[in-house]
Amino acid sequence: MANVNIKDVDFKRYDFRFDESSDDYIREEDGFTKEIIKRISEEKGDPEWVRELRLKCLDIYNNMDMPCWGPSIEELDMNRIASYVRHKTDMKNNWEDVPEDIKETFEKLGIPQAERLSLAGVGAQYDSEIVYHNLKEEVAKKGVVYTDIETAIKTGYEDMVKEYFMKLIPPTDHKYAALHGAVWSGGSFVYVPKGVKVDVPLQSYFRLNAAGAGQFEHTIIIVDEGADVHFIEGCSAPKYNVANLHAGCVELYVKKNARLRYSTIENWSKNMFNLNTKRALIEEGGKMEWVSGSFGSRVSYLYPMTILKGDNSKMTYTGITFSGEGQNLDTGCKVVHVGRNTSSVITAKSISKSGGIGMFRSSVVIEKAATNSKCSVSCDSLMLDSISRADTVPAMDIKAYDADVGHEAKIGRISDEAVFYLMSRGMSEEDAKALIVSGFADSVSKELPLEYAVEMNNLIKIEMSGHKA
Amino acid sequence: MSNNTILEIKNLSTTVGEEKTPILRNVDLTVGRGETHIIMGPNGAGKSTLGFSIMGGPAYEIESGSIIFEGEDITDMSPDKRAMKGIYLSFQNPIEVPGITMRSFLRSSLQQLTGKKIKFSEFNKILEEAMEMINMDPSYVDRDVNVGFSGGEKKKAEILQLLVLKPKLAILDETDSGLDVDAVRTVSQGISAYKKKYGGTLIIITHNAAILEALDVDKTHVLVKGKIAKSGGAELIDEINRNGFEKYIDG
Ligand SMILES: Nc1ncnc2c1ncn2[C@@H]1O[C@H](COP(=O)(O)OP(=O)(O)OP(=O)(O)O)[C@@H](O)[C@H]1O
Ligand SMILES: [Mg+2]
């Protein structure tokens, strides 16, 4: 839903910060050493298996090579990243009890106003720790669990966490998955019991406020047989002139005939290195729906992966990236068809402007056993000027004899004629371009809940006005 | 320039592309307020180029000359500013704009042009009235701007926009081509209403006299190879319909 009447965008909306040098905060020294990891583990009161896993992951991290493809991350100096920063406060269930500066930050971002706008539950992470969590009573009564991993471990779900934690994304997957395993903190743990349908979304918001720090939240969502849930994550950070790092992990388990929709609106600041990993495992008849809007970060490596394990399981991916000046957003989508009659639809849009680079990689694997399976990939890129770049790299590995696979890619420039047409009706050049871009993004914004669609149009508007957010 | 002149084009020459291919050559044109001017000419003569130049189209380079609107030199003005001054161009090939409905597009356009906020209810009345004038099915305005419209529907929608935005000067570039017989009649009536009700001024580019049925023509210009080869009254239309452009091409 495009809206040309969105005006008066508050550019300061994302770019405000509070001084964290004060005594109210605990900040780990920069770098990633055994001593630091042990201290974090101590601080968090990890059970032994978590502590061991952290140390094992650090070992893997130290022995693994950097990724040798994709955009350069040389500017990311790991010796100058703080692995852990937290306010000296515990997680609150009551908004009133959240410390003032944090509360003000989230209120400026529209949380918990969002909660009042009919959400089933809200979580908010500030730097390394979740500061607020609340689940509506009627949803909790149905047996839905929504908390952070640490709390889940301490409140009777330790076995479940152990069963699923870093099983879909093993630390050996890549260097930053290993790093994540060593320093992870915060995130979400969601369990939706069999047959339970949560009809309004759950939402977690991640804010990285500290300069030169990393955010390493871990998300596990288990949607049990026949259950249904929509989970939304939002991310943002104020801009600093030092590098920040985000290396989260998201592990999604969709059981038989269950459905999970996972929506992300990401607006990290442009000093952020976003090396995030997301993966979903879908059982028989299950359905996974990804909706993703990526606007921020200096460099992103982001390729949500879905394994269609069960027969008749399905996946859709609808994503958009907007890369502006100085941004190199390397995104994509990966799907592996294992079960029979499985289907996947990947629809990606990319907008690049002012020298921004948008790359979309798709990887489709159809295993031999996945007979009668379908996959379609379409990727549409819009470049707003001649100095920006957009590219697509499709990879396919089809082993089933009867797979039905389609791929379509279009790369185009914004049409001067269309801009002229709109201007001839009184619209300024900036507004005309913004309108064309939101029209281009429309198929993605349509997938988002209304307030997020508005938010996305605001972001487009900010990007189009040339303001360096 | 008389007080009654709304548009004056003086010695206008334009080129297109990197090779600077000349299109318009020393065109002079004076249009009085409330008048109806017809531009005819063979394909490729530069008729659309003339329309685009008045609106400020980006593809054309103005080599010399000037365009004066209501006494103000608008030669270097951006298209949106020209629209604000009251100029409107009905495109020969209207552009599809996905992601915004005709209704909200036109409302924001009208707000932009008038500088006033217009309530939904008030705007819907304006829109309904305009749609009625040209027999347009109301469902079109809730579709995205021109997206998937047939050729004729797009042209009708351009006239709908004209009737909603009510500019001082409207340039209609082959709005009649692609319309069926009945549609030509309703569109012609719509144009006539624009002129009579709102005192509009018209420059109509056309190959077809049928659109002029409901209109009084003040002047006709024949554009050939980027030059105005002949100007005259309404009688010139019949003459051209009978004899074609041959005599002007050779001349
Ligand atoms: N962007 C462009 N690049 C190259 N040539 C162009 C461009 N725009 C117009 N021309 C050329 O300029 C000439 C005049 O074009 P124009 O569209 O003004 O003609 P016209 O009189 O409107 O024709 P028609 O009756 O077919 O609509 C044509 O020869 C056309 O090919
Ligand atoms: Mg033409």
Short mmCIF file of N, CA and C in Angstrom, two decimals, chain A residues 339-391:
data_model
loop_
_atom_site.label_atom_id
_atom_site.label_comp_id
_atom_site.label_asym_id
_atom_site.label_seq_id
_atom_site.Cartn_x
_atom_site.Cartn_y
_atom_site.Cartn_z
N GLY A 339 11.09 -33.36 0.89
CA GLY A 339 9.85 -34.13 0.83
C GLY A 339 9.21 -34.08 -0.55
N ARG A 340 8.24 -34.99 -0.75
CA ARG A 340 7.50 -35.00 -2.03
C ARG A 340 6.46 -33.89 -2.06
N ASN A 341 6.04 -33.52 -3.24
CA ASN A 341 5.00 -32.48 -3.43
C ASN A 341 5.29 -31.19 -2.66
N THR A 342 6.53 -30.84 -2.59
CA THR A 342 6.86 -29.61 -1.85
C THR A 342 6.89 -28.44 -2.83
N SER A 343 6.62 -27.24 -2.30
CA SER A 343 6.65 -26.11 -3.21
C SER A 343 7.25 -24.87 -2.55
N SER A 344 7.91 -24.07 -3.34
CA SER A 344 8.49 -22.83 -2.82
C SER A 344 8.35 -21.72 -3.84
N VAL A 345 8.08 -20.53 -3.34
CA VAL A 345 7.95 -19.36 -4.21
C VAL A 345 8.83 -18.25 -3.62
N ILE A 346 9.80 -17.81 -4.39
CA ILE A 346 10.71 -16.77 -3.93
C ILE A 346 10.48 -15.51 -4.76
N THR A 347 10.09 -14.43 -4.10
CA THR A 347 9.87 -13.18 -4.81
C THR A 347 10.74 -12.11 -4.16
N ALA A 348 11.70 -11.62 -4.90
CA ALA A 348 12.63 -10.66 -4.31
C ALA A 348 12.63 -9.37 -5.10
N LYS A 349 12.73 -8.27 -4.39
CA LYS A 349 12.84 -6.97 -5.04
C LYS A 349 14.05 -6.27 -4.47
N SER A 350 14.73 -5.53 -5.30
CA SER A 350 15.86 -4.79 -4.79
C SER A 350 15.89 -3.40 -5.40
N ILE A 351 16.16 -2.42 -4.55
CA ILE A 351 16.24 -1.03 -5.00
C ILE A 351 17.63 -0.54 -4.65
N SER A 352 18.32 0.07 -5.60
CA SER A 352 19.61 0.64 -5.24
C SER A 352 19.71 2.07 -5.75
N LYS A 353 20.42 2.86 -4.96
CA LYS A 353 20.43 4.31 -5.16
C LYS A 353 21.76 4.89 -4.69
N SER A 354 22.17 5.98 -5.28
CA SER A 354 23.36 6.74 -4.85
C SER A 354 24.59 5.86 -4.64
N GLY A 355 24.82 4.93 -5.54
CA GLY A 355 26.01 4.09 -5.46
C GLY A 355 25.85 2.84 -4.62
N GLY A 356 24.66 2.61 -4.09
CA GLY A 356 24.42 1.41 -3.30
C GLY A 356 24.48 0.15 -4.16
N ILE A 357 24.83 -0.96 -3.51
CA ILE A 357 24.93 -2.23 -4.23
C ILE A 357 23.94 -3.22 -3.64
N GLY A 358 23.11 -3.80 -4.47
CA GLY A 358 22.15 -4.81 -4.02
C GLY A 358 22.37 -6.09 -4.80
N MET A 359 22.70 -7.13 -4.07
CA MET A 359 22.95 -8.42 -4.73
C MET A 359 21.93 -9.41 -4.21
N PHE A 360 21.31 -10.18 -5.10
CA PHE A 360 20.39 -11.21 -4.63
C PHE A 360 20.84 -12.58 -5.10
N ARG A 361 21.10 -13.47 -4.14
CA ARG A 361 21.51 -14.83 -4.48
C ARG A 361 20.37 -15.78 -4.15
N SER A 362 20.00 -16.59 -5.09
CA SER A 362 19.02 -17.61 -4.76
C SER A 362 19.69 -18.96 -4.93
N SER A 363 19.35 -19.86 -4.04
CA SER A 363 19.90 -21.21 -4.15
C SER A 363 18.76 -22.19 -3.96
N VAL A 364 18.53 -22.98 -4.97
CA VAL A 364 17.43 -23.95 -4.93
C VAL A 364 18.00 -25.35 -5.10
N VAL A 365 17.69 -26.21 -4.14
CA VAL A 365 18.11 -27.60 -4.26
C VAL A 365 16.86 -28.46 -4.22
N ILE A 366 16.69 -29.31 -5.21
CA ILE A 366 15.58 -30.27 -5.16
C ILE A 366 16.18 -31.67 -5.14
N GLU A 367 16.04 -32.30 -3.99
CA GLU A 367 16.64 -33.63 -3.83
C GLU A 367 15.91 -34.67 -4.66
N LYS A 368 16.59 -35.76 -4.89
CA LYS A 368 16.05 -36.82 -5.74
C LYS A 368 14.69 -37.33 -5.25
N ALA A 369 14.57 -37.40 -3.92
CA ALA A 369 13.33 -37.94 -3.35
C ALA A 369 12.16 -36.96 -3.45
N ALA A 370 12.47 -35.71 -3.70
CA ALA A 370 11.43 -34.67 -3.69
C ALA A 370 10.67 -34.65 -5.01
N THR A 371 9.98 -35.73 -5.29
CA THR A 371 9.27 -35.80 -6.57
C THR A 371 8.06 -34.88 -6.56
N ASN A 372 7.65 -34.51 -7.76
CA ASN A 372 6.49 -33.64 -7.94
C ASN A 372 6.61 -32.32 -7.16
N SER A 373 7.79 -31.73 -7.18
CA SER A 373 8.00 -30.49 -6.44
C SER A 373 8.12 -29.31 -7.39
N LYS A 374 7.80 -28.15 -6.83
CA LYS A 374 7.76 -26.94 -7.64
C LYS A 374 8.55 -25.83 -6.98
N CYS A 375 9.23 -25.04 -7.78
CA CYS A 375 9.89 -23.87 -7.22
C CYS A 375 9.90 -22.75 -8.25
N SER A 376 9.54 -21.56 -7.82
CA SER A 376 9.69 -20.46 -8.75
C SER A 376 10.41 -19.30 -8.06
N VAL A 377 11.33 -18.71 -8.80
CA VAL A 377 12.15 -17.63 -8.26
C VAL A 377 11.96 -16.43 -9.16
N SER A 378 11.60 -15.28 -8.59
CA SER A 378 11.60 -14.10 -9.43
C SER A 378 12.27 -12.96 -8.69
N CYS A 379 13.09 -12.26 -9.41
CA CYS A 379 13.88 -11.21 -8.79
C CYS A 379 13.84 -9.97 -9.67
N ASP A 380 13.44 -8.88 -9.06
CA ASP A 380 13.21 -7.64 -9.78
C ASP A 380 14.08 -6.56 -9.16
N SER A 381 14.90 -5.91 -9.96
CA SER A 381 15.76 -4.86 -9.40
C SER A 381 15.48 -3.53 -10.05
N LEU A 382 15.50 -2.51 -9.23
CA LEU A 382 15.27 -1.16 -9.73
C LEU A 382 16.47 -0.30 -9.32
N MET A 383 17.15 0.26 -10.31
CA MET A 383 18.27 1.14 -10.00
C MET A 383 17.83 2.57 -10.24
N LEU A 384 18.11 3.43 -9.27
CA LEU A 384 17.60 4.78 -9.37
C LEU A 384 18.56 5.75 -10.05
N ASP A 385 19.77 5.29 -10.30
CA ASP A 385 20.72 6.15 -11.02
C ASP A 385 21.78 5.26 -11.66
N SER A 386 22.73 5.88 -12.36
CA SER A 386 23.68 5.08 -13.11
C SER A 386 24.88 4.65 -12.28
N ILE A 387 25.00 5.17 -11.05
CA ILE A 387 26.16 4.76 -10.24
C ILE A 387 25.83 3.61 -9.29
N SER A 388 24.56 3.23 -9.22
CA SER A 388 24.17 2.14 -8.31
C SER A 388 24.26 0.80 -9.03
N ARG A 389 24.30 -0.26 -8.24
CA ARG A 389 24.42 -1.58 -8.87
C ARG A 389 23.43 -2.58 -8.31
N ALA A 390 22.95 -3.43 -9.20
CA ALA A 390 22.07 -4.52 -8.76
C ALA A 390 22.46 -5.75 -9.56
N ASP A 391 22.43 -6.88 -8.89
CA ASP A 391 22.79 -8.10 -9.59
C ASP A 391 22.05 -9.29 -8.98
#
